[in-house]
mmCIF file of C-alpha atoms and ligand atoms in Angstrom:
data_model
loop_
_atom_site.group_PDB
_atom_site.id
_atom_site.type_symbol
_atom_site.label_atom_id
_atom_site.label_comp_id
_atom_site.label_asym_id
_atom_site.label_seq_id
_atom_site.Cartn_x
_atom_site.Cartn_y
_atom_site.Cartn_z
ATOM 1 C CA MET A 483 100.743 -180.316 -32.774
ATOM 2 C CA THR A 484 98.213 -183.060 -32.116
ATOM 3 C CA THR A 485 94.984 -182.350 -30.348
ATOM 4 C CA ALA A 486 93.551 -184.862 -27.901
ATOM 5 C CA SER A 487 89.926 -185.446 -28.766
ATOM 6 C CA SER A 488 88.856 -186.495 -25.279
ATOM 7 C CA GLY A 489 90.276 -183.486 -23.489
ATOM 8 C CA ARG A 490 92.596 -185.448 -21.214
ATOM 9 C CA PRO A 491 96.009 -187.124 -21.563
ATOM 10 C CA GLN A 492 95.898 -190.271 -23.688
ATOM 11 C CA PRO A 493 98.352 -193.215 -23.629
ATOM 12 C CA ARG A 494 99.907 -194.499 -26.861
ATOM 13 C CA PRO A 495 97.627 -196.640 -29.052
ATOM 14 C CA GLY A 496 97.498 -200.230 -27.783
ATOM 15 C CA ILE A 497 98.234 -199.502 -24.111
ATOM 16 C CA LEU A 498 94.585 -199.755 -23.089
ATOM 17 C CA ASP A 499 94.319 -203.137 -24.854
ATOM 18 C CA ILE A 500 96.821 -204.626 -22.378
ATOM 19 C CA GLU A 501 95.357 -206.951 -19.768
ATOM 20 C CA ALA A 502 97.104 -205.960 -16.524
ATOM 21 C CA TYR A 503 99.128 -208.747 -14.923
ATOM 22 C CA VAL A 504 97.152 -210.264 -12.054
ATOM 23 C CA PRO A 505 99.489 -211.474 -9.287
ATOM 24 C CA GLY A 506 98.723 -214.575 -7.225
ATOM 25 C CA LYS A 507 96.145 -214.074 -4.486
ATOM 26 C CA SER A 508 97.524 -213.764 -0.991
ATOM 27 C CA SER A 509 94.520 -214.343 1.218
ATOM 28 C CA ALA A 510 92.016 -217.124 1.792
ATOM 29 C CA LYS A 511 89.811 -218.500 4.520
ATOM 30 C CA GLY A 512 91.057 -220.609 7.389
ATOM 31 C CA SER A 513 93.437 -220.017 10.245
ATOM 32 C CA LYS A 514 96.489 -221.418 8.494
ATOM 33 C CA ILE A 515 97.017 -220.082 4.972
ATOM 34 C CA HIS A 516 99.215 -221.863 2.462
ATOM 35 C CA LYS A 517 100.049 -219.383 -0.303
ATOM 36 C CA LEU A 518 101.034 -221.513 -3.280
ATOM 37 C CA SER A 519 100.091 -219.042 -5.993
ATOM 38 C CA SER A 520 103.325 -217.213 -6.844
ATOM 39 C CA ASN A 521 106.125 -219.812 -6.889
ATOM 40 C CA GLU A 522 107.654 -218.346 -3.751
ATOM 41 C CA SER A 523 110.205 -220.313 -1.748
ATOM 42 C CA PRO A 524 108.767 -222.518 1.016
ATOM 43 C CA ILE A 525 112.027 -222.268 2.956
ATOM 44 C CA GLY A 526 112.354 -218.497 2.808
ATOM 45 C CA ALA A 527 115.609 -216.609 2.272
ATOM 46 C CA SER A 528 119.155 -217.296 3.460
ATOM 47 C CA PRO A 529 119.620 -215.998 7.045
ATOM 48 C CA LYS A 530 122.840 -214.382 5.795
ATOM 49 C CA ALA A 531 120.852 -212.452 3.170
ATOM 50 C CA ILE A 532 118.378 -211.327 5.827
ATOM 51 C CA ASP A 533 121.244 -210.133 8.069
ATOM 52 C CA ALA A 534 122.820 -208.225 5.174
ATOM 53 C CA TYR A 535 119.492 -206.589 4.365
ATOM 54 C CA ARG A 536 119.062 -205.534 8.007
ATOM 55 C CA ALA A 537 122.579 -204.124 8.113
ATOM 56 C CA SER A 538 121.823 -201.959 5.076
ATOM 57 C CA ALA A 539 119.207 -200.120 7.153
ATOM 58 C CA THR A 540 121.919 -198.029 8.838
ATOM 59 C CA THR A 541 122.680 -196.088 5.631
ATOM 60 C CA LEU A 542 119.239 -195.446 4.180
ATOM 61 C CA GLU A 543 120.073 -191.792 3.530
ATOM 62 C CA ARG A 544 122.610 -192.778 0.863
ATOM 63 C CA TYR A 545 121.895 -193.630 -2.761
ATOM 64 C CA PRO A 546 122.828 -197.176 -3.721
ATOM 65 C CA ASP A 547 125.830 -197.945 -5.903
ATOM 66 C CA GLY A 548 124.171 -197.294 -9.280
ATOM 67 C CA SER A 549 126.219 -199.956 -11.010
ATOM 68 C CA ALA A 550 125.639 -202.630 -8.321
ATOM 69 C CA THR A 551 129.326 -203.561 -8.579
ATOM 70 C CA ALA A 552 129.433 -205.819 -5.516
ATOM 71 C CA LEU A 553 126.484 -207.826 -6.749
ATOM 72 C CA ARG A 554 127.699 -208.127 -10.335
ATOM 73 C CA THR A 555 131.052 -209.266 -8.963
ATOM 74 C CA ALA A 556 129.454 -211.912 -6.728
ATOM 75 C CA ILE A 557 127.356 -213.222 -9.618
ATOM 76 C CA ALA A 558 130.330 -213.168 -11.984
ATOM 77 C CA GLN A 559 132.435 -215.178 -9.535
ATOM 78 C CA ARG A 560 129.736 -217.742 -8.978
ATOM 79 C CA TYR A 561 129.219 -218.382 -12.700
ATOM 80 C CA GLY A 562 132.676 -217.589 -14.077
ATOM 81 C CA LEU A 563 131.482 -214.582 -16.071
ATOM 82 C CA SER A 564 132.768 -211.078 -16.684
ATOM 83 C CA PRO A 565 131.004 -208.565 -14.388
ATOM 84 C CA ASP A 566 130.987 -206.106 -17.315
ATOM 85 C CA ARG A 567 128.524 -208.308 -19.114
ATOM 86 C CA ILE A 568 125.989 -208.350 -16.267
ATOM 87 C CA VAL A 569 123.150 -205.882 -15.642
ATOM 88 C CA CYS A 570 121.091 -206.014 -12.453
ATOM 89 C CA GLY A 571 117.452 -205.032 -12.338
ATOM 90 C CA ALA A 572 114.483 -204.556 -10.026
ATOM 91 C CA GLY A 573 113.398 -208.128 -10.674
ATOM 92 C CA SER A 574 113.979 -209.785 -14.000
ATOM 93 C CA ASP A 575 110.614 -208.244 -14.946
ATOM 94 C CA GLU A 576 112.342 -204.855 -15.134
ATOM 95 C CA LEU A 577 115.040 -206.301 -17.389
ATOM 96 C CA LEU A 578 112.393 -207.781 -19.707
ATOM 97 C CA GLN A 579 110.692 -204.384 -19.817
ATOM 98 C CA LEU A 580 113.954 -202.583 -20.552
ATOM 99 C CA LEU A 581 114.768 -205.019 -23.371
ATOM 100 C CA ALA A 582 111.341 -204.469 -24.887
ATOM 101 C CA SER A 583 111.560 -200.684 -24.588
ATOM 102 C CA ALA A 584 115.024 -200.600 -26.142
ATOM 103 C CA TYR A 585 114.471 -203.057 -28.990
ATOM 104 C CA LEU A 586 110.748 -202.873 -29.829
ATOM 105 C CA GLY A 587 108.565 -200.172 -31.288
ATOM 106 C CA GLU A 588 105.648 -199.466 -33.568
ATOM 107 C CA GLY A 589 105.519 -201.908 -36.497
ATOM 108 C CA ASP A 590 107.797 -204.500 -34.853
ATOM 109 C CA GLU A 591 106.871 -208.005 -33.824
ATOM 110 C CA ALA A 592 108.033 -210.129 -30.910
ATOM 111 C CA VAL A 593 107.411 -213.862 -30.634
ATOM 112 C CA TYR A 594 106.640 -215.981 -27.589
ATOM 113 C CA SER A 595 105.277 -219.433 -26.922
ATOM 114 C CA GLN A 596 101.535 -220.090 -26.428
ATOM 115 C CA TYR A 597 101.625 -220.701 -22.670
ATOM 116 C CA GLY A 598 104.678 -218.514 -22.165
ATOM 117 C CA PHE A 599 105.081 -216.120 -19.238
ATOM 118 C CA LEU A 600 102.398 -213.399 -19.386
ATOM 119 C CA VAL A 601 104.860 -210.586 -18.793
ATOM 120 C CA TYR A 602 106.021 -210.981 -22.439
ATOM 121 C CA PRO A 603 102.785 -209.869 -24.146
ATOM 122 C CA ILE A 604 102.540 -207.001 -21.641
ATOM 123 C CA VAL A 605 105.999 -205.600 -22.346
ATOM 124 C CA ILE A 606 105.619 -206.192 -26.087
ATOM 125 C CA SER A 607 102.302 -204.297 -26.305
ATOM 126 C CA ALA A 608 103.436 -201.612 -23.876
ATOM 127 C CA ASN A 609 106.102 -200.676 -26.402
ATOM 128 C CA GLY A 610 103.768 -200.550 -29.380
ATOM 129 C CA ALA A 611 104.910 -203.824 -30.938
ATOM 130 C CA LYS A 612 102.796 -206.809 -31.942
ATOM 131 C CA ALA A 613 102.879 -210.021 -29.900
ATOM 132 C CA ILE A 614 103.029 -213.150 -32.069
ATOM 133 C CA VAL A 615 102.050 -216.374 -30.314
ATOM 134 C CA ALA A 616 103.628 -219.663 -31.420
ATOM 135 C CA PRO A 617 101.444 -222.708 -30.652
ATOM 136 C CA GLU A 618 102.701 -225.361 -28.222
ATOM 137 C CA ARG A 619 102.430 -229.114 -28.319
ATOM 138 C CA ASN A 620 101.517 -230.916 -25.096
ATOM 139 C CA GLN A 621 102.063 -227.704 -23.110
ATOM 140 C CA ARG A 622 105.689 -227.615 -24.193
ATOM 141 C CA THR A 623 107.570 -225.052 -26.288
ATOM 142 C CA ASP A 624 107.599 -226.077 -29.952
ATOM 143 C CA VAL A 625 110.791 -224.746 -31.494
ATOM 144 C CA ASP A 626 109.530 -225.308 -35.032
ATOM 145 C CA ALA A 627 106.442 -223.201 -34.279
ATOM 146 C CA LEU A 628 108.620 -220.425 -32.835
ATOM 147 C CA ILE A 629 110.823 -220.480 -35.933
ATOM 148 C CA ALA A 630 107.771 -220.448 -38.211
ATOM 149 C CA SER A 631 106.479 -217.336 -36.382
ATOM 150 C CA VAL A 632 109.561 -215.255 -37.168
ATOM 151 C CA THR A 633 109.134 -212.691 -39.954
ATOM 152 C CA THR A 634 111.200 -209.783 -41.241
ATOM 153 C CA LYS A 635 109.414 -207.664 -38.608
ATOM 154 C CA THR A 636 110.543 -209.848 -35.676
ATOM 155 C CA ARG A 637 112.923 -208.099 -33.284
ATOM 156 C CA ILE A 638 112.779 -210.322 -30.167
ATOM 157 C CA VAL A 639 111.968 -213.958 -29.367
ATOM 158 C CA PHE A 640 111.143 -214.499 -25.672
ATOM 159 C CA LEU A 641 111.659 -218.014 -24.317
ATOM 160 C CA ALA A 642 111.091 -219.017 -20.698
ATOM 161 C CA ASN A 643 113.041 -222.219 -20.148
ATOM 162 C CA PRO A 644 111.780 -223.889 -17.995
ATOM 163 C CA ASN A 645 108.469 -222.226 -18.731
ATOM 164 C CA ASN A 646 106.011 -220.807 -16.233
ATOM 165 C CA PRO A 647 103.149 -221.848 -15.862
ATOM 166 C CA THR A 648 103.634 -225.222 -17.572
ATOM 167 C CA GLY A 649 106.861 -226.222 -15.805
ATOM 168 C CA THR A 650 108.084 -227.931 -18.973
ATOM 169 C CA TYR A 651 111.458 -227.267 -20.577
ATOM 170 C CA ILE A 652 113.276 -227.848 -23.818
ATOM 171 C CA PRO A 653 116.791 -229.337 -23.947
ATOM 172 C CA PHE A 654 119.726 -227.069 -24.758
ATOM 173 C CA SER A 655 120.082 -228.723 -28.179
ATOM 174 C CA GLU A 656 116.610 -227.351 -29.008
ATOM 175 C CA VAL A 657 117.503 -223.857 -27.753
ATOM 176 C CA LYS A 658 120.578 -223.952 -29.995
ATOM 177 C CA ARG A 659 118.473 -225.110 -32.934
ATOM 178 C CA LEU A 660 116.119 -222.172 -32.339
ATOM 179 C CA HIS A 661 119.010 -219.733 -32.150
ATOM 180 C CA ALA A 662 120.606 -221.106 -35.321
ATOM 181 C CA ALA A 663 117.375 -220.447 -37.230
ATOM 182 C CA LEU A 664 117.118 -216.789 -36.144
ATOM 183 C CA PRO A 665 118.470 -213.923 -38.236
ATOM 184 C CA PRO A 666 121.451 -212.265 -36.489
ATOM 185 C CA ASP A 667 119.470 -209.065 -35.845
ATOM 186 C CA VAL A 668 116.761 -210.865 -33.842
ATOM 187 C CA LEU A 669 117.393 -210.890 -30.085
ATOM 188 C CA LEU A 670 116.805 -214.215 -28.322
ATOM 189 C CA VAL A 671 115.824 -213.602 -24.679
ATOM 190 C CA LEU A 672 116.346 -216.715 -22.554
ATOM 191 C CA ASP A 673 114.373 -216.278 -19.329
ATOM 192 C CA ALA A 674 115.926 -218.793 -16.955
ATOM 193 C CA ALA A 675 114.007 -217.866 -13.781
ATOM 194 C CA TYR A 676 113.804 -221.529 -12.726
ATOM 195 C CA ALA A 677 117.204 -222.719 -14.020
ATOM 196 C CA GLU A 678 118.510 -223.578 -10.545
ATOM 197 C CA PHE A 679 115.782 -226.171 -10.030
ATOM 198 C CA VAL A 680 116.484 -228.210 -13.164
ATOM 199 C CA ARG A 681 118.388 -231.441 -12.624
ATOM 200 C CA THR A 682 118.339 -233.036 -16.064
ATOM 201 C CA ASN A 683 121.594 -233.384 -18.000
ATOM 202 C CA ASP A 684 120.220 -232.051 -21.273
ATOM 203 C CA TYR A 685 119.298 -228.636 -19.778
ATOM 204 C CA GLU A 686 121.431 -225.492 -19.799
ATOM 205 C CA SER A 687 120.373 -221.984 -18.882
ATOM 206 C CA GLY A 688 122.056 -220.496 -21.947
ATOM 207 C CA ILE A 689 125.277 -218.957 -20.625
ATOM 208 C CA ALA A 690 127.323 -220.667 -23.350
ATOM 209 C CA LEU A 691 125.037 -219.346 -26.070
ATOM 210 C CA VAL A 692 125.262 -215.779 -24.733
ATOM 211 C CA SER A 693 129.047 -216.014 -24.605
ATOM 212 C CA GLU A 694 129.318 -217.111 -28.221
ATOM 213 C CA HIS A 695 126.808 -214.818 -29.935
ATOM 214 C CA GLU A 696 125.835 -211.164 -30.308
ATOM 215 C CA ASN A 697 122.074 -211.735 -30.255
ATOM 216 C CA VAL A 698 121.337 -213.760 -27.099
ATOM 217 C CA VAL A 699 120.714 -212.633 -23.516
ATOM 218 C CA MET A 700 119.819 -214.636 -20.411
ATOM 219 C CA THR A 701 117.796 -213.309 -17.474
ATOM 220 C CA ARG A 702 117.851 -214.751 -13.944
ATOM 221 C CA THR A 703 116.075 -213.903 -10.728
ATOM 222 C CA PHE A 704 116.558 -213.875 -6.964
ATOM 223 C CA SER A 705 112.785 -214.268 -6.523
ATOM 224 C CA LYS A 706 112.523 -218.038 -6.804
ATOM 225 C CA ILE A 707 115.172 -220.375 -5.394
ATOM 226 C CA TYR A 708 116.834 -217.552 -3.403
ATOM 227 C CA GLY A 709 113.526 -216.626 -1.765
ATOM 228 C CA LEU A 710 114.024 -212.859 -2.188
ATOM 229 C CA ALA A 711 110.916 -211.967 -4.210
ATOM 230 C CA ALA A 712 110.047 -209.035 -1.946
ATOM 231 C CA LEU A 713 113.327 -207.268 -2.773
ATOM 232 C CA ARG A 714 112.756 -207.252 -6.563
ATOM 233 C CA LEU A 715 116.123 -208.429 -7.804
ATOM 234 C CA GLY A 716 117.160 -209.993 -11.091
ATOM 235 C CA TRP A 717 120.128 -210.005 -13.420
ATOM 236 C CA LEU A 718 120.966 -210.339 -17.063
ATOM 237 C CA TYR A 719 123.996 -211.722 -18.854
ATOM 238 C CA GLY A 720 124.419 -210.424 -22.376
ATOM 239 C CA PRO A 721 126.762 -209.324 -25.125
ATOM 240 C CA ALA A 722 128.600 -206.043 -24.434
ATOM 241 C CA HIS A 723 126.540 -204.038 -26.926
ATOM 242 C CA VAL A 724 123.225 -205.054 -25.291
ATOM 243 C CA VAL A 725 124.609 -204.402 -21.808
ATOM 244 C CA ASP A 726 125.620 -200.934 -23.018
ATOM 245 C CA VAL A 727 122.093 -200.263 -24.301
ATOM 246 C CA LEU A 728 120.483 -201.411 -21.038
ATOM 247 C CA ASN A 729 122.838 -199.270 -18.983
ATOM 248 C CA ARG A 730 121.705 -196.252 -21.016
ATOM 249 C CA VAL A 731 117.973 -196.823 -20.632
ATOM 250 C CA ARG A 732 117.710 -198.147 -17.077
ATOM 251 C CA GLY A 733 117.116 -195.922 -14.076
ATOM 252 C CA PRO A 734 120.467 -194.824 -12.607
ATOM 253 C CA PHE A 735 119.613 -196.395 -9.215
ATOM 254 C CA ASN A 736 117.268 -199.176 -10.310
ATOM 255 C CA VAL A 737 118.427 -201.632 -7.627
ATOM 256 C CA SER A 738 118.262 -200.622 -3.945
ATOM 257 C CA SER A 739 121.120 -200.924 -1.451
ATOM 258 C CA GLY A 740 119.229 -203.497 0.593
ATOM 259 C CA ALA A 741 118.646 -205.646 -2.462
ATOM 260 C CA ILE A 742 122.297 -205.421 -3.481
ATOM 261 C CA ALA A 743 123.490 -206.365 0.013
ATOM 262 C CA ALA A 744 121.060 -209.262 0.353
ATOM 263 C CA GLY A 745 121.801 -210.437 -3.179
ATOM 264 C CA VAL A 746 125.548 -210.619 -2.518
ATOM 265 C CA ALA A 747 125.019 -212.590 0.702
ATOM 266 C CA ALA A 748 122.507 -214.905 -0.999
ATOM 267 C CA MET A 749 124.826 -215.569 -3.930
ATOM 268 C CA GLU A 750 127.637 -216.433 -1.527
ATOM 269 C CA ASP A 751 125.444 -218.773 0.539
ATOM 270 C CA GLN A 752 125.214 -221.637 -1.921
ATOM 271 C CA ALA A 753 124.702 -224.103 0.939
ATOM 272 C CA PHE A 754 121.307 -222.478 1.433
ATOM 273 C CA VAL A 755 120.519 -222.792 -2.280
ATOM 274 C CA GLU A 756 121.336 -226.512 -1.995
ATOM 275 C CA ARG A 757 118.811 -226.813 0.827
ATOM 276 C CA ALA A 758 116.126 -225.175 -1.278
ATOM 277 C CA LEU A 759 117.007 -227.463 -4.165
ATOM 278 C CA ASP A 760 116.916 -230.587 -2.001
ATOM 279 C CA HIS A 761 113.530 -229.593 -0.629
ATOM 280 C CA ASN A 762 112.133 -229.170 -4.119
ATOM 281 C CA ALA A 763 113.744 -232.348 -5.423
ATOM 282 C CA ALA A 764 112.061 -234.300 -2.629
ATOM 283 C CA TRP A 765 108.595 -232.730 -2.796
ATOM 284 C CA LEU A 766 108.014 -231.977 -6.478
ATOM 285 C CA PRO A 767 107.936 -235.656 -7.554
ATOM 286 C CA TRP A 768 105.971 -236.635 -4.439
ATOM 287 C CA LEU A 769 103.293 -234.015 -5.098
ATOM 288 C CA ALA A 770 103.132 -234.859 -8.800
ATOM 289 C CA ALA A 771 102.702 -238.572 -8.101
ATOM 290 C CA GLU A 772 100.151 -238.141 -5.299
ATOM 291 C CA ILE A 773 98.029 -235.710 -7.303
ATOM 292 C CA ALA A 774 98.193 -237.828 -10.464
ATOM 293 C CA LYS A 775 96.802 -240.775 -8.463
ATOM 294 C CA LEU A 776 93.652 -238.724 -7.857
ATOM 295 C CA GLY A 777 92.825 -238.453 -11.549
ATOM 296 C CA VAL A 778 94.211 -234.964 -12.135
ATOM 297 C CA THR A 779 96.536 -234.686 -15.135
ATOM 298 C CA VAL A 780 99.814 -233.205 -13.916
ATOM 299 C CA THR A 781 102.044 -231.620 -16.548
ATOM 300 C CA PRO A 782 105.628 -232.890 -16.071
ATOM 301 C CA SER A 783 107.502 -230.054 -14.336
ATOM 302 C CA VAL A 784 111.160 -229.300 -13.678
ATOM 303 C CA GLY A 785 110.381 -226.088 -11.781
ATOM 304 C CA ASN A 786 109.145 -225.459 -8.230
ATOM 305 C CA PHE A 787 105.484 -225.694 -9.229
ATOM 306 C CA LEU A 788 102.998 -227.962 -10.968
ATOM 307 C CA LEU A 789 100.323 -227.320 -13.557
ATOM 308 C CA LEU A 790 97.232 -229.362 -12.698
ATOM 309 C CA ASN A 791 94.777 -230.046 -15.519
ATOM 310 C CA PHE A 792 91.264 -230.788 -14.267
ATOM 311 C CA ILE A 793 88.367 -232.588 -15.924
ATOM 312 C CA LYS A 794 84.892 -231.610 -17.042
ATOM 313 C CA ASP A 795 82.836 -232.554 -14.006
ATOM 314 C CA LYS A 796 85.554 -231.515 -11.558
ATOM 315 C CA THR A 797 86.648 -228.155 -12.891
ATOM 316 C CA ALA A 798 89.652 -226.047 -11.988
ATOM 317 C CA HIS A 799 87.373 -223.264 -10.767
ATOM 318 C CA GLN A 800 85.601 -225.665 -8.405
ATOM 319 C CA ALA A 801 88.943 -227.058 -7.250
ATOM 320 C CA ASP A 802 90.234 -223.537 -6.620
ATOM 321 C CA ALA A 803 87.199 -222.668 -4.489
ATOM 322 C CA PHE A 804 87.497 -225.974 -2.599
ATOM 323 C CA LEU A 805 91.203 -225.433 -1.903
ATOM 324 C CA GLN A 806 90.538 -221.879 -0.728
ATOM 325 C CA GLU A 807 88.046 -223.185 1.829
ATOM 326 C CA ARG A 808 90.956 -225.205 3.218
ATOM 327 C CA GLY A 809 93.255 -222.171 3.282
ATOM 328 C CA ILE A 810 95.198 -223.225 0.182
ATOM 329 C CA ILE A 811 95.773 -220.564 -2.452
ATOM 330 C CA ALA A 812 96.502 -221.842 -5.956
ATOM 331 C CA ARG A 813 96.762 -219.812 -9.154
ATOM 332 C CA ARG A 814 93.956 -219.746 -11.678
ATOM 333 C CA MET A 815 95.179 -220.048 -15.244
ATOM 334 C CA ASP A 816 92.363 -218.372 -17.193
ATOM 335 C CA ALA A 817 94.630 -215.508 -18.236
ATOM 336 C CA TYR A 818 96.956 -218.048 -19.866
ATOM 337 C CA GLY A 819 94.125 -219.601 -21.870
ATOM 338 C CA LEU A 820 94.095 -222.603 -19.536
ATOM 339 C CA PRO A 821 90.736 -222.177 -17.751
ATOM 340 C CA ASN A 822 90.718 -225.791 -16.673
ATOM 341 C CA ALA A 823 94.105 -225.731 -14.998
ATOM 342 C CA LEU A 824 95.537 -224.517 -11.706
ATOM 343 C CA ARG A 825 99.165 -223.808 -10.937
ATOM 344 C CA LEU A 826 100.423 -224.855 -7.556
ATOM 345 C CA THR A 827 103.785 -224.009 -5.986
ATOM 346 C CA VAL A 828 105.657 -226.716 -4.082
ATOM 347 C CA GLY A 829 105.163 -225.733 -0.441
ATOM 348 C CA ASP A 830 106.549 -226.834 2.890
ATOM 349 C CA GLU A 831 105.706 -230.304 4.167
ATOM 350 C CA GLU A 832 102.524 -229.188 5.911
ATOM 351 C CA ALA A 833 101.246 -227.361 2.832
ATOM 352 C CA ASN A 834 102.029 -230.250 0.498
ATOM 353 C CA GLN A 835 100.260 -232.763 2.719
ATOM 354 C CA ALA A 836 97.288 -230.405 3.057
ATOM 355 C CA VAL A 837 97.081 -230.029 -0.727
ATOM 356 C CA VAL A 838 96.950 -233.771 -1.316
ATOM 357 C CA VAL A 839 94.333 -234.313 1.392
ATOM 358 C CA ALA A 840 92.192 -231.461 0.039
ATOM 359 C CA LEU A 841 92.421 -232.592 -3.591
ATOM 360 C CA LYS A 842 91.606 -236.154 -2.558
ATOM 361 C CA ASP A 843 88.444 -234.908 -0.854
ATOM 362 C CA PHE A 844 87.634 -232.724 -3.858
ATOM 363 C CA MET A 845 88.054 -235.460 -6.442
ATOM 364 C CA SER A 846 86.167 -238.172 -4.540
HETATM 365 C C1 PLP B 2067 108.922 -215.488 -11.546
HETATM 366 C C2 PLP B 2067 109.390 -215.321 -12.953
HETATM 367 C C3 PLP B 2067 110.276 -214.319 -13.296
HETATM 368 C C4 PLP B 2067 110.919 -213.480 -12.230
HETATM 369 O O1 PLP B 2067 110.357 -212.313 -12.014
HETATM 370 P P1 PLP B 2067 111.068 -211.288 -11.034
HETATM 371 O O2 PLP B 2067 110.687 -210.001 -11.623
HETATM 372 O O3 PLP B 2067 112.559 -211.511 -11.094
HETATM 373 O O4 PLP B 2067 110.522 -211.541 -9.683
HETATM 374 C C5 PLP B 2067 110.681 -214.200 -14.599
HETATM 375 N N1 PLP B 2067 110.255 -215.064 -15.536
HETATM 376 C C6 PLP B 2067 109.429 -216.073 -15.236
HETATM 377 C C7 PLP B 2067 109.048 -217.034 -16.288
HETATM 378 C C8 PLP B 2067 108.957 -216.210 -13.935
HETATM 379 O O5 PLP B 2067 108.104 -217.194 -13.640
#
């Protein structure tokens, strides 16, 4: 028996070293607020998904289908996959957590890229493992640095592609080169939260790699292009043995009926996804070009957001305060080690115009 020295329950060593994830702010001054801090969809969710969610309200007394069969089937049909190889989760965050809890423990290491998604170090540390950070070059994943960070203790490599908050991506040939360099017992987690937005020919989300290997999984989300962040819905495609593990450790009803219903309708409404894509394809380059003209260095992005790098006498903190005065909420990047950057989601037309006007006034 161990005795707690402080006389109250204590978490495992390392838990209290975790910096809690700080979500994007959701309030600011001004009558009209433009929340551009969490990469949410400026065009909302599919009306069909909203209808399906409403309809699910008539059976709230019933537990959901614990295996989310309708949703896995809809996803499988859309992507030509086997539904047996899909696991749904309460956001892809839950799936990342489940992977970490199943495959990491005391004495293990997990690798991620310098400006990688901050959920990775949280789930790594929460499970007693050590987070190893591979340096980036020009705010872009450096596959050689990731490979160099792998040791005999490495159990997982997390890769967001495209990455948040940088918006940069690596071509599929680079993902394959990374995978080829990993020992077969290291799990490669491809977080493809922004895959739908990417329009370059050299990008792939990783489905082919998952299909061909025993040590690769891909996670996807309904929070971004589908505009269903409030429902907490994500999915994973993986080899059968990993799917089996996740089905053992997940909560038996981890995805709610409303989320399943809305997810099915959203997956089947690809015309709506096209609209969201067209909106982003029109506004992302416009915003990037207009902001770059003002003397702010904009990291090239293929997502639905931009990383803005400010300069010494016009700092990101000052810009953030200035934008907030105009009702525009951006995301500070201090927690990512980028104190002089802000991340800004592509908004609707009014928000995008307001951002450019505000930044012009700020920079002049
Ligand atoms: C937004 C985001 C997710 C998705 O999180 P959910 O839990 O599905 O809402 C996952 N990975 C990255 C890199 C993201 O930016």
